[in-house]
Short mmCIF file of C-alpha atoms and ligand atoms in Angstrom, two decimals:
data_model
loop_
_atom_site.label_atom_id
_atom_site.label_comp_id
_atom_site.label_asym_id
_atom_site.label_seq_id
_atom_site.Cartn_x
_atom_site.Cartn_y
_atom_site.Cartn_z
CA MET D 26 -25.94 6.47 -3.60
CA ILE D 27 -22.52 8.01 -4.01
CA GLU D 28 -21.83 9.24 -7.54
CA PHE D 29 -18.82 11.33 -8.46
CA SER D 30 -17.74 12.13 -11.95
CA ALA D 31 -14.12 11.75 -12.99
CA THR D 32 -12.16 15.00 -13.01
CA ILE D 33 -10.20 15.53 -16.23
CA GLY D 34 -8.66 18.90 -17.05
CA GLY D 35 -10.18 20.40 -13.88
CA LYS D 36 -13.75 19.60 -14.99
CA PRO D 37 -16.14 16.68 -14.54
CA ALA D 38 -15.72 14.38 -17.53
CA PRO D 39 -18.97 13.46 -19.32
CA VAL D 40 -20.35 10.28 -17.77
CA GLY D 41 -21.21 7.47 -20.17
CA SER D 42 -21.67 4.03 -18.68
CA VAL D 43 -21.04 3.37 -15.00
CA PHE D 44 -20.25 0.33 -12.86
CA PRO D 45 -21.55 -0.44 -9.36
CA VAL D 46 -19.47 -0.23 -6.19
CA LEU D 47 -20.53 -2.53 -3.34
CA ASN D 48 -20.39 -2.02 0.42
CA PRO D 49 -18.52 -5.12 1.64
CA ALA D 50 -20.27 -4.98 5.03
CA THR D 51 -23.76 -5.30 3.55
CA GLY D 52 -23.33 -6.40 -0.06
CA GLU D 53 -25.47 -3.44 -1.10
CA GLU D 54 -24.60 -1.03 -3.86
CA VAL D 55 -23.12 2.05 -2.25
CA GLY D 56 -22.44 4.03 -5.42
CA CYS D 57 -21.20 3.88 -8.96
CA ALA D 58 -18.21 5.10 -10.93
CA PRO D 59 -17.62 5.95 -14.60
CA ASN D 60 -16.62 3.00 -16.78
CA MET D 61 -14.03 4.70 -18.96
CA GLY D 62 -12.10 3.49 -21.97
CA ALA D 63 -9.30 4.40 -24.37
CA ALA D 64 -10.84 7.71 -25.49
CA GLU D 65 -11.19 9.03 -21.93
CA LEU D 66 -7.67 7.89 -21.06
CA ASP D 67 -6.27 9.66 -24.14
CA ALA D 68 -8.16 12.83 -23.18
CA ALA D 69 -6.77 12.71 -19.64
CA VAL D 70 -3.21 12.13 -20.85
CA ALA D 71 -3.52 14.99 -23.35
CA VAL D 72 -4.60 17.52 -20.71
CA ALA D 73 -1.97 16.29 -18.25
CA LYS D 74 0.68 16.62 -20.95
CA ALA D 75 -0.45 20.16 -21.75
CA ALA D 76 -0.60 21.13 -18.06
CA PHE D 77 2.94 19.82 -17.52
CA VAL D 78 4.42 22.70 -19.54
CA SER D 79 3.50 25.46 -17.09
CA TRP D 80 3.32 23.26 -13.96
CA SER D 81 6.91 22.07 -14.34
CA ALA D 82 8.18 25.56 -15.18
CA GLN D 83 7.17 26.93 -11.79
CA GLY D 84 9.79 27.61 -9.17
CA ASP D 85 10.28 25.19 -6.33
CA GLU D 86 8.54 27.49 -3.84
CA ALA D 87 5.37 27.60 -5.94
CA LEU D 88 5.30 23.79 -6.17
CA GLN D 89 5.75 23.55 -2.42
CA ALA D 90 2.94 26.05 -1.79
CA ALA D 91 0.61 24.10 -4.09
CA CYS D 92 1.38 20.85 -2.25
CA ALA D 93 0.69 22.59 1.08
CA ALA D 94 -2.69 23.73 -0.28
CA VAL D 95 -3.49 20.16 -1.40
CA THR D 96 -2.57 18.84 2.07
CA ALA D 97 -4.86 21.40 3.72
CA LYS D 98 -7.72 20.38 1.42
CA ILE D 99 -7.39 16.70 2.34
CA GLU D 100 -7.39 17.65 6.02
CA GLU D 101 -10.45 19.87 5.57
CA HIS D 102 -12.35 16.94 4.02
CA ALA D 103 -11.02 14.25 6.38
CA ALA D 104 -14.37 13.20 7.85
CA GLU D 105 -16.08 12.98 4.45
CA LEU D 106 -13.27 10.96 2.87
CA ALA D 107 -13.11 8.59 5.86
CA GLU D 108 -16.80 7.84 5.53
CA ILE D 109 -16.52 7.08 1.80
CA ILE D 110 -13.59 4.74 2.49
CA THR D 111 -15.57 2.85 5.13
CA LEU D 112 -18.56 2.49 2.82
CA GLU D 113 -16.62 1.16 -0.16
CA GLN D 114 -13.60 -0.52 1.47
CA GLY D 115 -15.23 -1.89 4.61
CA LYS D 116 -12.61 -0.87 7.19
CA PRO D 117 -14.10 0.73 10.31
CA LEU D 118 -14.18 4.47 10.86
CA ASN D 119 -12.69 3.71 14.27
CA GLY D 120 -9.41 2.07 15.37
CA LEU D 121 -6.71 1.67 12.71
CA GLY D 122 -9.45 2.23 10.14
CA SER D 123 -10.51 4.95 7.72
CA ARG D 124 -10.01 7.98 10.01
CA TRP D 125 -6.55 6.64 10.72
CA GLU D 126 -5.95 6.19 6.97
CA ILE D 127 -6.85 9.83 6.30
CA GLY D 128 -4.65 10.92 9.22
CA GLY D 129 -1.81 9.04 7.52
CA ALA D 130 -2.61 10.61 4.15
CA VAL D 131 -2.43 14.11 5.67
CA ALA D 132 0.82 13.30 7.50
CA TRP D 133 2.42 11.91 4.32
CA ALA D 134 1.21 14.81 2.19
CA GLY D 135 2.55 17.33 4.72
CA TYR D 136 5.91 15.62 5.05
CA THR D 137 6.32 15.26 1.27
CA THR D 138 5.48 18.95 0.83
CA GLY D 139 8.44 19.81 3.08
CA LEU D 140 10.94 17.67 1.16
CA SER D 141 13.18 19.05 -1.56
CA LEU D 142 15.85 17.87 -3.99
CA PRO D 143 18.31 20.75 -4.22
CA VAL D 144 20.97 20.96 -6.90
CA LYS D 145 24.05 18.96 -5.84
CA VAL D 146 27.47 20.33 -6.66
CA LEU D 147 29.64 17.32 -7.56
CA GLN D 148 32.76 19.29 -8.34
CA ASP D 149 33.73 22.97 -8.18
CA ASN D 150 37.41 23.64 -8.80
CA THR D 151 39.80 24.94 -11.41
CA GLN D 152 38.94 21.94 -13.61
CA GLY D 153 35.31 23.09 -13.78
CA ARG D 154 31.97 22.90 -12.02
CA ILE D 155 29.64 19.93 -12.23
CA GLU D 156 26.07 20.13 -10.96
CA LEU D 157 23.46 17.40 -10.58
CA HIS D 158 19.93 18.62 -11.29
CA ARG D 159 16.68 16.71 -10.82
CA LYS D 160 14.16 17.16 -13.66
CA PRO D 161 10.48 16.17 -13.60
CA LEU D 162 9.54 13.32 -15.93
CA GLY D 163 6.22 14.49 -17.41
CA VAL D 164 2.91 12.69 -16.98
CA ILE D 165 2.88 10.13 -14.15
CA GLY D 166 0.40 7.23 -14.25
CA SER D 167 -0.61 6.07 -10.79
CA ILE D 168 -2.34 2.70 -10.37
CA THR D 169 -3.61 1.87 -6.89
CA PRO D 170 -5.07 -1.15 -5.03
CA TRP D 171 -8.18 -1.44 -2.86
CA ASN D 172 -6.67 -1.81 0.61
CA PHE D 173 -5.71 1.83 1.41
CA PRO D 174 -7.30 3.72 -1.50
CA VAL D 175 -6.70 7.29 -0.33
CA MET D 176 -3.41 6.87 1.50
CA ILE D 177 -1.76 5.05 -1.40
CA ALA D 178 -3.09 7.59 -3.93
CA VAL D 179 -1.52 10.33 -1.79
CA TRP D 180 1.76 8.37 -1.66
CA HIS D 181 1.77 8.46 -5.46
CA ILE D 182 0.34 11.90 -6.22
CA LEU D 183 2.11 14.19 -3.75
CA PRO D 184 5.72 13.34 -4.63
CA ALA D 185 4.80 13.56 -8.32
CA LEU D 186 3.38 17.07 -7.88
CA ARG D 187 6.16 18.19 -5.53
CA THR D 188 8.75 17.43 -8.23
CA GLY D 189 6.83 19.21 -11.02
CA ASN D 190 5.03 16.32 -12.73
CA THR D 191 1.36 16.00 -13.63
CA VAL D 192 -0.73 12.93 -12.82
CA ILE D 193 -3.40 10.49 -14.01
CA VAL D 194 -4.55 8.27 -11.15
CA LYS D 195 -6.49 5.05 -11.63
CA PRO D 196 -8.00 3.47 -8.51
CA SER D 197 -9.02 -0.16 -8.09
CA PRO D 198 -12.51 -0.95 -9.45
CA PHE D 199 -13.39 -2.13 -5.91
CA THR D 200 -12.71 1.29 -4.30
CA PRO D 201 -12.93 4.09 -6.88
CA LEU D 202 -15.23 6.49 -5.01
CA SER D 203 -12.83 7.93 -2.45
CA THR D 204 -10.23 8.57 -5.18
CA LEU D 205 -12.79 10.31 -7.43
CA ARG D 206 -13.65 12.61 -4.52
CA LEU D 207 -9.99 13.09 -3.52
CA VAL D 208 -9.10 14.30 -7.01
CA GLU D 209 -12.16 16.59 -7.11
CA ILE D 210 -11.02 18.17 -3.83
CA MET D 211 -7.42 18.54 -5.01
CA ASN D 212 -8.64 20.30 -8.14
CA GLU D 213 -10.14 23.07 -6.00
CA VAL D 214 -6.59 24.33 -5.43
CA LEU D 215 -4.70 23.07 -8.50
CA PRO D 216 -4.59 24.36 -12.08
CA PRO D 217 -6.69 22.28 -14.55
CA GLY D 218 -5.04 19.12 -15.85
CA VAL D 219 -2.42 18.75 -13.10
CA VAL D 220 -4.23 15.85 -11.38
CA ASN D 221 -6.77 13.76 -13.29
CA VAL D 222 -8.56 10.51 -12.54
CA VAL D 223 -9.84 7.66 -14.71
CA THR D 224 -11.91 4.71 -13.50
CA GLY D 225 -13.05 1.46 -15.04
CA ASP D 226 -14.30 -1.99 -14.06
CA ASP D 227 -11.37 -3.89 -15.64
CA LYS D 228 -13.88 -5.94 -17.66
CA ALA D 229 -14.60 -4.26 -20.97
CA PHE D 230 -11.27 -2.42 -21.09
CA ASN D 231 -7.95 -2.81 -19.27
CA LEU D 232 -7.28 0.80 -18.22
CA GLY D 233 -4.20 -0.02 -16.15
CA GLY D 234 -2.69 -1.96 -19.03
CA ALA D 235 -3.41 0.89 -21.44
CA MET D 236 -1.77 3.37 -19.04
CA SER D 237 1.30 1.13 -18.75
CA ALA D 238 1.70 1.12 -22.54
CA HIS D 239 0.70 4.74 -23.21
CA PRO D 240 3.40 6.62 -25.15
CA ASP D 241 2.71 9.94 -23.39
CA ILE D 242 2.97 8.59 -19.84
CA ALA D 243 6.55 8.83 -18.63
CA LYS D 244 6.35 6.73 -15.49
CA ILE D 245 4.02 4.28 -13.80
CA VAL D 246 3.88 4.11 -10.04
CA PHE D 247 2.02 0.91 -9.28
CA THR D 248 0.92 -0.61 -5.98
CA GLY D 249 -0.73 -4.00 -6.21
CA SER D 250 -0.11 -7.69 -6.66
CA CYS D 251 3.09 -9.25 -7.99
CA ALA D 252 1.25 -10.81 -10.95
CA THR D 253 -0.16 -7.46 -12.13
CA GLY D 254 3.15 -5.72 -11.41
CA GLN D 255 4.86 -8.10 -13.84
CA LYS D 256 2.27 -7.23 -16.51
CA VAL D 257 2.89 -3.51 -15.92
CA MET D 258 6.62 -4.05 -16.37
CA GLN D 259 6.03 -5.90 -19.65
CA SER D 260 3.63 -3.30 -21.04
CA ALA D 261 5.95 -0.47 -20.02
CA ALA D 262 9.02 -1.86 -21.77
CA ALA D 263 8.31 -0.55 -25.27
CA THR D 264 8.15 3.07 -24.09
CA MET D 265 11.04 2.72 -21.59
CA LYS D 266 8.88 4.01 -18.74
CA ARG D 267 10.29 4.74 -15.35
CA LEU D 268 8.70 2.35 -12.85
CA THR D 269 8.09 2.16 -9.15
CA LEU D 270 6.45 -1.17 -8.34
CA GLU D 271 5.25 -1.75 -4.78
CA LEU D 272 4.07 -5.35 -4.87
CA GLY D 273 2.92 -8.14 -2.64
CA GLY D 274 4.63 -9.42 0.46
CA ASN D 275 4.69 -12.53 2.60
CA ASP D 276 6.37 -10.98 5.62
CA ALA D 277 7.78 -13.24 8.30
CA GLY D 278 8.04 -12.48 12.01
CA ILE D 279 10.56 -14.39 14.13
CA VAL D 280 10.01 -14.62 17.88
CA LEU D 281 13.31 -15.36 19.66
CA PRO D 282 13.38 -17.56 22.80
CA ASP D 283 13.90 -14.60 25.16
CA ALA D 284 10.80 -12.62 24.09
CA ASP D 285 8.11 -11.89 26.68
CA PRO D 286 4.82 -13.31 25.30
CA ALA D 287 2.57 -11.00 27.33
CA LYS D 288 4.49 -7.90 26.23
CA ILE D 289 4.53 -8.72 22.51
CA ALA D 290 0.99 -10.08 22.06
CA GLU D 291 -0.64 -6.77 21.14
CA GLY D 292 2.14 -5.82 18.69
CA LEU D 293 2.02 -9.26 17.08
CA PHE D 294 -1.73 -9.00 16.63
CA TRP D 295 -1.72 -5.58 14.97
CA GLY D 296 1.38 -6.46 12.94
CA ALA D 297 -0.64 -9.28 11.37
CA PHE D 298 -4.25 -8.11 11.48
CA ILE D 299 -4.07 -4.38 10.66
CA ASN D 300 -6.78 -3.67 8.07
CA ASN D 301 -7.86 -7.31 8.49
CA GLY D 302 -4.49 -8.49 7.20
CA GLN D 303 -5.18 -6.71 3.88
CA THR D 304 -1.95 -4.76 4.15
CA CYS D 305 1.14 -5.19 1.99
CA ALA D 306 3.60 -5.15 4.88
CA ALA D 307 1.48 -7.07 7.38
CA MET D 308 3.07 -10.01 9.16
CA LYS D 309 1.84 -13.01 7.19
CA ARG D 310 3.83 -15.86 8.80
CA LEU D 311 4.98 -16.11 12.41
CA TYR D 312 7.93 -18.31 13.46
CA VAL D 313 8.01 -18.94 17.23
CA HIS D 314 10.74 -20.70 19.22
CA GLU D 315 9.54 -23.97 20.70
CA SER D 316 10.46 -22.91 24.27
CA ILE D 317 7.82 -20.17 24.31
CA HIS D 318 5.58 -21.34 21.47
CA ASP D 319 2.55 -22.24 23.60
CA ALA D 320 2.82 -19.11 25.77
CA VAL D 321 3.00 -16.86 22.67
CA CYS D 322 0.00 -18.61 21.08
CA GLU D 323 -1.99 -18.25 24.29
CA ALA D 324 -1.17 -14.54 24.73
CA LEU D 325 -1.91 -13.77 21.07
CA VAL D 326 -5.24 -15.60 21.09
CA GLY D 327 -6.10 -13.93 24.43
CA TYR D 328 -5.64 -10.52 22.82
CA ALA D 329 -7.27 -11.38 19.47
CA LYS D 330 -10.48 -12.89 20.81
CA ASN D 331 -11.59 -9.56 22.29
CA ILE D 332 -11.37 -7.54 19.05
CA PRO D 333 -14.87 -6.51 17.90
CA VAL D 334 -15.56 -7.27 14.23
CA GLY D 335 -18.56 -5.67 12.52
CA ASN D 336 -19.94 -3.08 10.10
CA GLY D 337 -17.35 -0.31 9.88
CA MET D 338 -19.94 2.45 10.24
CA ASP D 339 -20.57 1.22 13.78
CA GLU D 340 -18.18 2.97 16.19
CA ALA D 341 -17.88 -0.26 18.20
CA SER D 342 -16.22 -2.12 15.28
CA ILE D 343 -12.43 -2.36 15.27
CA LEU D 344 -12.15 -4.73 12.29
CA GLY D 345 -14.56 -4.93 9.35
CA PRO D 346 -15.31 -7.43 6.57
CA VAL D 347 -12.89 -8.70 3.93
CA GLN D 348 -13.07 -6.24 1.04
CA ASN D 349 -14.28 -8.42 -1.82
CA ARG D 350 -15.51 -11.87 -2.75
CA MET D 351 -12.34 -12.89 -4.59
CA GLN D 352 -10.20 -12.15 -1.53
CA PHE D 353 -12.73 -13.75 0.82
CA ASP D 354 -12.69 -16.95 -1.26
CA LYS D 355 -8.90 -16.99 -1.22
CA VAL D 356 -8.75 -16.64 2.57
CA SER D 357 -11.47 -19.32 2.93
CA ARG D 358 -9.53 -21.72 0.71
CA LEU D 359 -6.25 -21.17 2.55
CA VAL D 360 -7.85 -21.56 5.98
CA ALA D 361 -9.75 -24.72 4.93
CA ASP D 362 -6.45 -26.22 3.78
CA ALA D 363 -4.64 -25.11 6.97
CA LYS D 364 -7.30 -26.77 9.13
CA GLU D 365 -6.33 -30.12 7.60
CA ARG D 366 -2.67 -29.61 8.45
CA GLY D 367 -2.56 -27.65 11.70
CA LYS D 368 -4.54 -26.71 14.79
CA VAL D 369 -7.04 -23.85 14.70
CA LEU D 370 -6.50 -21.75 17.82
CA LEU D 371 -9.01 -19.02 16.97
CA GLY D 372 -11.66 -18.43 14.28
CA GLY D 373 -11.32 -20.76 11.33
CA ALA D 374 -14.82 -20.61 9.86
CA PRO D 375 -16.16 -17.97 7.45
CA GLY D 376 -18.83 -15.69 8.91
CA GLU D 377 -21.83 -13.98 7.31
CA GLY D 378 -21.39 -12.24 3.96
CA LEU D 379 -17.76 -11.14 3.64
CA PHE D 380 -17.02 -11.29 7.38
CA PHE D 381 -14.19 -13.62 8.35
CA PRO D 382 -13.17 -13.72 12.03
CA PRO D 383 -9.51 -13.26 13.04
CA THR D 384 -8.04 -16.72 12.56
CA ILE D 385 -4.87 -18.18 14.07
CA VAL D 386 -3.60 -21.63 13.07
CA SER D 387 -0.55 -23.30 14.68
CA GLY D 388 1.31 -26.46 13.69
CA LEU D 389 1.96 -25.30 10.11
CA ARG D 390 5.16 -25.49 8.09
CA ASN D 391 6.77 -23.99 5.01
CA GLY D 392 5.16 -25.78 2.08
CA ASP D 393 1.65 -25.37 3.52
CA ALA D 394 -0.43 -23.01 1.39
CA LEU D 395 -1.29 -20.56 4.21
CA VAL D 396 2.45 -20.17 4.89
CA ASP D 397 3.68 -20.00 1.29
CA GLU D 398 0.96 -17.86 -0.32
CA GLU D 399 0.11 -14.24 0.46
CA GLN D 400 -3.24 -14.64 2.24
CA PHE D 401 -3.95 -10.87 2.37
CA GLY D 402 -6.67 -11.48 4.94
CA PRO D 403 -7.33 -12.16 8.63
CA ALA D 404 -5.58 -15.53 9.00
CA LEU D 405 -2.15 -15.98 10.59
CA PRO D 406 -0.13 -19.22 10.39
CA ILE D 407 2.22 -20.02 13.29
CA ILE D 408 5.28 -22.17 12.66
CA ARG D 409 7.23 -23.70 15.55
CA TYR D 410 11.03 -23.74 15.25
CA SER D 411 13.86 -25.08 17.39
CA ASP D 412 16.93 -23.33 16.00
CA VAL D 413 17.28 -19.64 15.08
CA GLU D 414 19.36 -20.48 11.99
CA GLU D 415 16.49 -22.64 10.79
CA ALA D 416 13.98 -19.83 11.44
CA ILE D 417 16.06 -17.36 9.39
CA ARG D 418 16.35 -19.86 6.54
CA LEU D 419 12.59 -20.54 6.54
CA ALA D 420 11.74 -16.83 6.74
CA ASN D 421 13.96 -16.08 3.75
CA ASP D 422 12.69 -19.04 1.74
CA SER D 423 10.15 -16.94 -0.18
CA PRO D 424 10.11 -15.17 -3.52
CA ASN D 425 8.89 -12.05 -1.68
CA GLY D 426 10.92 -9.63 0.40
CA LEU D 427 8.83 -6.69 1.54
CA GLY D 428 9.10 -6.57 5.35
CA GLY D 429 10.11 -8.72 8.30
CA SER D 430 10.34 -8.52 12.08
CA VAL D 431 12.22 -9.94 15.04
CA TRP D 432 10.74 -10.10 18.55
CA SER D 433 13.09 -10.29 21.52
CA SER D 434 14.00 -8.71 24.86
CA ASP D 435 17.60 -8.35 23.63
CA ILE D 436 17.70 -5.59 21.00
CA LYS D 437 21.31 -6.33 20.03
CA ALA D 438 20.59 -10.00 19.36
CA ALA D 439 17.40 -9.06 17.50
CA LYS D 440 19.29 -6.63 15.25
CA LYS D 441 21.76 -9.35 14.32
CA VAL D 442 18.94 -11.62 13.19
CA ALA D 443 17.16 -8.70 11.49
CA SER D 444 20.22 -7.89 9.38
CA ARG D 445 20.05 -11.39 7.91
CA MET D 446 16.44 -11.16 6.76
CA ALA D 447 16.02 -10.70 3.02
CA CYS D 448 13.53 -7.83 2.93
CA GLY D 449 13.32 -4.08 2.34
CA SER D 450 12.21 -3.11 5.87
CA VAL D 451 12.77 -4.94 9.12
CA TRP D 452 11.34 -4.05 12.51
CA ILE D 453 12.27 -5.03 16.07
CA ASN D 454 9.33 -5.75 18.40
CA LYS D 455 6.83 -4.29 15.95
CA HIS D 456 5.81 -4.93 12.35
CA GLY D 457 4.76 -2.77 9.42
CA ALA D 458 5.35 0.62 11.08
CA ILE D 459 6.14 2.70 8.01
CA GLN D 460 6.94 6.42 8.14
CA PRO D 461 7.15 9.21 5.54
CA ASN D 462 10.79 9.94 6.44
CA ALA D 463 12.00 6.36 5.80
CA PRO D 464 12.26 4.86 2.29
CA PHE D 465 9.96 1.86 1.81
CA GLY D 466 10.12 -0.80 -0.88
CA GLY D 467 10.52 -4.49 -1.50
CA VAL D 468 13.41 -6.68 -2.56
CA LYS D 469 13.15 -9.79 -4.77
CA ALA D 470 9.62 -10.20 -6.25
CA SER D 471 8.14 -7.56 -3.92
CA GLY D 472 8.99 -4.73 -6.24
CA VAL D 473 11.28 -2.23 -7.84
CA GLY D 474 12.25 1.11 -6.32
CA VAL D 475 11.16 2.81 -3.11
CA GLU D 476 8.60 5.35 -1.94
CA PHE D 477 8.88 8.02 0.77
CA ALA D 478 11.69 10.28 1.96
CA GLU D 479 14.20 11.87 -0.43
CA GLU D 480 14.96 8.53 -2.06
CA GLY D 481 11.30 8.07 -2.95
CA LEU D 482 10.93 11.65 -4.17
CA ALA D 483 13.93 11.26 -6.46
CA GLU D 484 12.12 8.44 -8.31
CA TYR D 485 9.81 11.06 -9.85
CA THR D 486 12.78 12.73 -11.55
CA ASP D 487 15.53 12.10 -14.07
CA ILE D 488 19.04 13.29 -13.39
CA GLN D 489 20.57 15.95 -15.58
CA VAL D 490 24.25 16.64 -15.02
CA VAL D 491 25.45 20.10 -16.01
CA PHE D 492 29.17 20.49 -16.81
CA ALA D 493 30.00 24.18 -16.72
P1 LIG M 508 -4.14 -5.93 -8.17
O1 LIG M 508 -2.78 -6.18 -8.72
O2 LIG M 508 -5.23 -6.91 -8.46
O3 LIG M 508 -4.70 -4.52 -8.66
C1 LIG M 508 -3.96 -3.34 -8.47
C2 LIG M 508 -4.36 -2.32 -9.54
O4 LIG M 508 -3.91 -2.78 -10.82
C3 LIG M 508 -5.84 -2.07 -9.66
O5 LIG M 508 -6.06 -0.66 -9.82
C4 LIG M 508 -6.21 -2.81 -10.93
O6 LIG M 508 -7.35 -2.29 -11.57
C5 LIG M 508 -4.97 -2.59 -11.77
N1 LIG M 508 -4.77 -3.54 -12.87
C6 LIG M 508 -5.42 -4.70 -13.13
N2 LIG M 508 -4.91 -5.28 -14.24
C7 LIG M 508 -3.92 -4.48 -14.69
C8 LIG M 508 -3.00 -4.56 -15.78
N3 LIG M 508 -2.97 -5.60 -16.63
N4 LIG M 508 -2.09 -3.57 -15.92
C9 LIG M 508 -2.06 -2.54 -15.05
N5 LIG M 508 -2.91 -2.40 -14.00
C10 LIG M 508 -3.82 -3.37 -13.82
O7 LIG M 508 -3.93 -5.76 -6.59
P2 LIG M 508 -5.04 -5.58 -5.46
O8 LIG M 508 -5.72 -6.91 -5.27
O9 LIG M 508 -5.86 -4.38 -5.73
O10 LIG M 508 -4.14 -5.28 -4.17
C11 LIG M 508 -3.63 -6.28 -3.33
C12 LIG M 508 -2.15 -6.52 -3.61
O11 LIG M 508 -1.44 -5.28 -3.50
C13 LIG M 508 -1.50 -7.43 -2.58
O12 LIG M 508 -0.63 -8.33 -3.24
C14 LIG M 508 -0.68 -6.47 -1.72
O13 LIG M 508 0.40 -7.06 -1.04
C15 LIG M 508 -0.27 -5.45 -2.71
N6 LIG M 508 0.08 -4.18 -2.06
C16 LIG M 508 1.41 -3.80 -2.03
C17 LIG M 508 1.77 -2.63 -1.37
C18 LIG M 508 3.22 -2.19 -1.31
O14 LIG M 508 3.47 -1.04 -0.98
N7 LIG M 508 4.17 -3.05 -1.60
C19 LIG M 508 0.80 -1.83 -0.76
C20 LIG M 508 -0.54 -2.24 -0.82
C21 LIG M 508 -0.89 -3.42 -1.50
#
């Protein structure tokens, strides 16, 4: 049984009641986490507020050195953190699984450590000098989802620290254990109160909602569903919080008539099925030109049918179970509906426990639930089109706008189509390949603001203009 206490003010917080955390591969209890309420949240915010005074007063070099030490700590504990992720999240240790997630967390932490926001001189002449300074905000509240628990926490925490803020992080009740351990590890090299964690089961008390409304939290960085993101925005209004909202997506891929099916099959598969499709910027709808539709379906199914699915602790597994019952039921419902409307090319029936095999359904259209809703699971709808203009229109006909992709042998033609897709990131001949040096965020209902790179770092600051 994995049991970590919550670190508040550099110390383990007293543990009252706890809630169970299940291993999605077996259904067994793998550990438990503290079930915290308003008093614990207030205590965490108070220590983070107190720690902000000296943390934010440090010079830039000291902040950078502290972030480098945090990065080294995550790297030192990579194997342990990967194992906890596999046990609570379900993704395999192997493949694009938990070891890969920790590799990403280290890469992001390292890159963010190296970023800076130097003073900008806007004017320096006989009329005067004007400088633009970036000031930390105070206490940052980070609320994370269950799909990439450590990597997303690192995306939130490192830029906050790098810019001189202090943090309270709240993981999803489905995957709290890796975050509890991550914060414990970070506290080995940070002053007390700089990074704190609170956990709860979202039943007795709505911790995320309380954070979003808390008067002493200056900003919420939230990654999760659109519906919860809207609630965060509402709760944050009264205290005029800064917000970064990274929300759901329903990313479209468009395969142009000149694409080579054999060459793109592997990229299409991983674009859609990375982390079992439980990825914000996974490809969730695929539009294929009628002239190569059957060849693309055949190549994709040929690649997908050989992917081993199983318990993530087994090195042979490349995909694991769906993370939780709610998500499993959603995928089951959407696939059952799609079966009535289209043709199942692979999978299509729920497996044992929370296992759901990679599923590909052709013959679907906009308006079908598997096309219109974010499935967030291992089921890809394929839509046949005859005219590229029509494909662009159908791809953009969504309230979401996180990512998109175009697949073609002609990069110039693909870029033209890409520029017309209504989304924050667009890829050619790949999907979902995010990097720490490129800003990432959604348009329309997929969110507000960006993460990563200088643009993402700046979101943890307010501007102060100095007229000298
Ligand atoms: P979710 O919205 O159910 O939960 C996210 C977090 O919000 C959890 O920590 C939860 O406890 C907390 N929460 C619940 N109620 C709250 C409230 N009223 N106020 C504040 N916080 C509250 O999302 P999820 O199911 O954990 O994650 C899946 C969703 O996240 C998908 O829609 C996916 O696309 C999205 N996502 C987006 C990105 C991105 O970068 N855009 C990345 C990963 C996941």
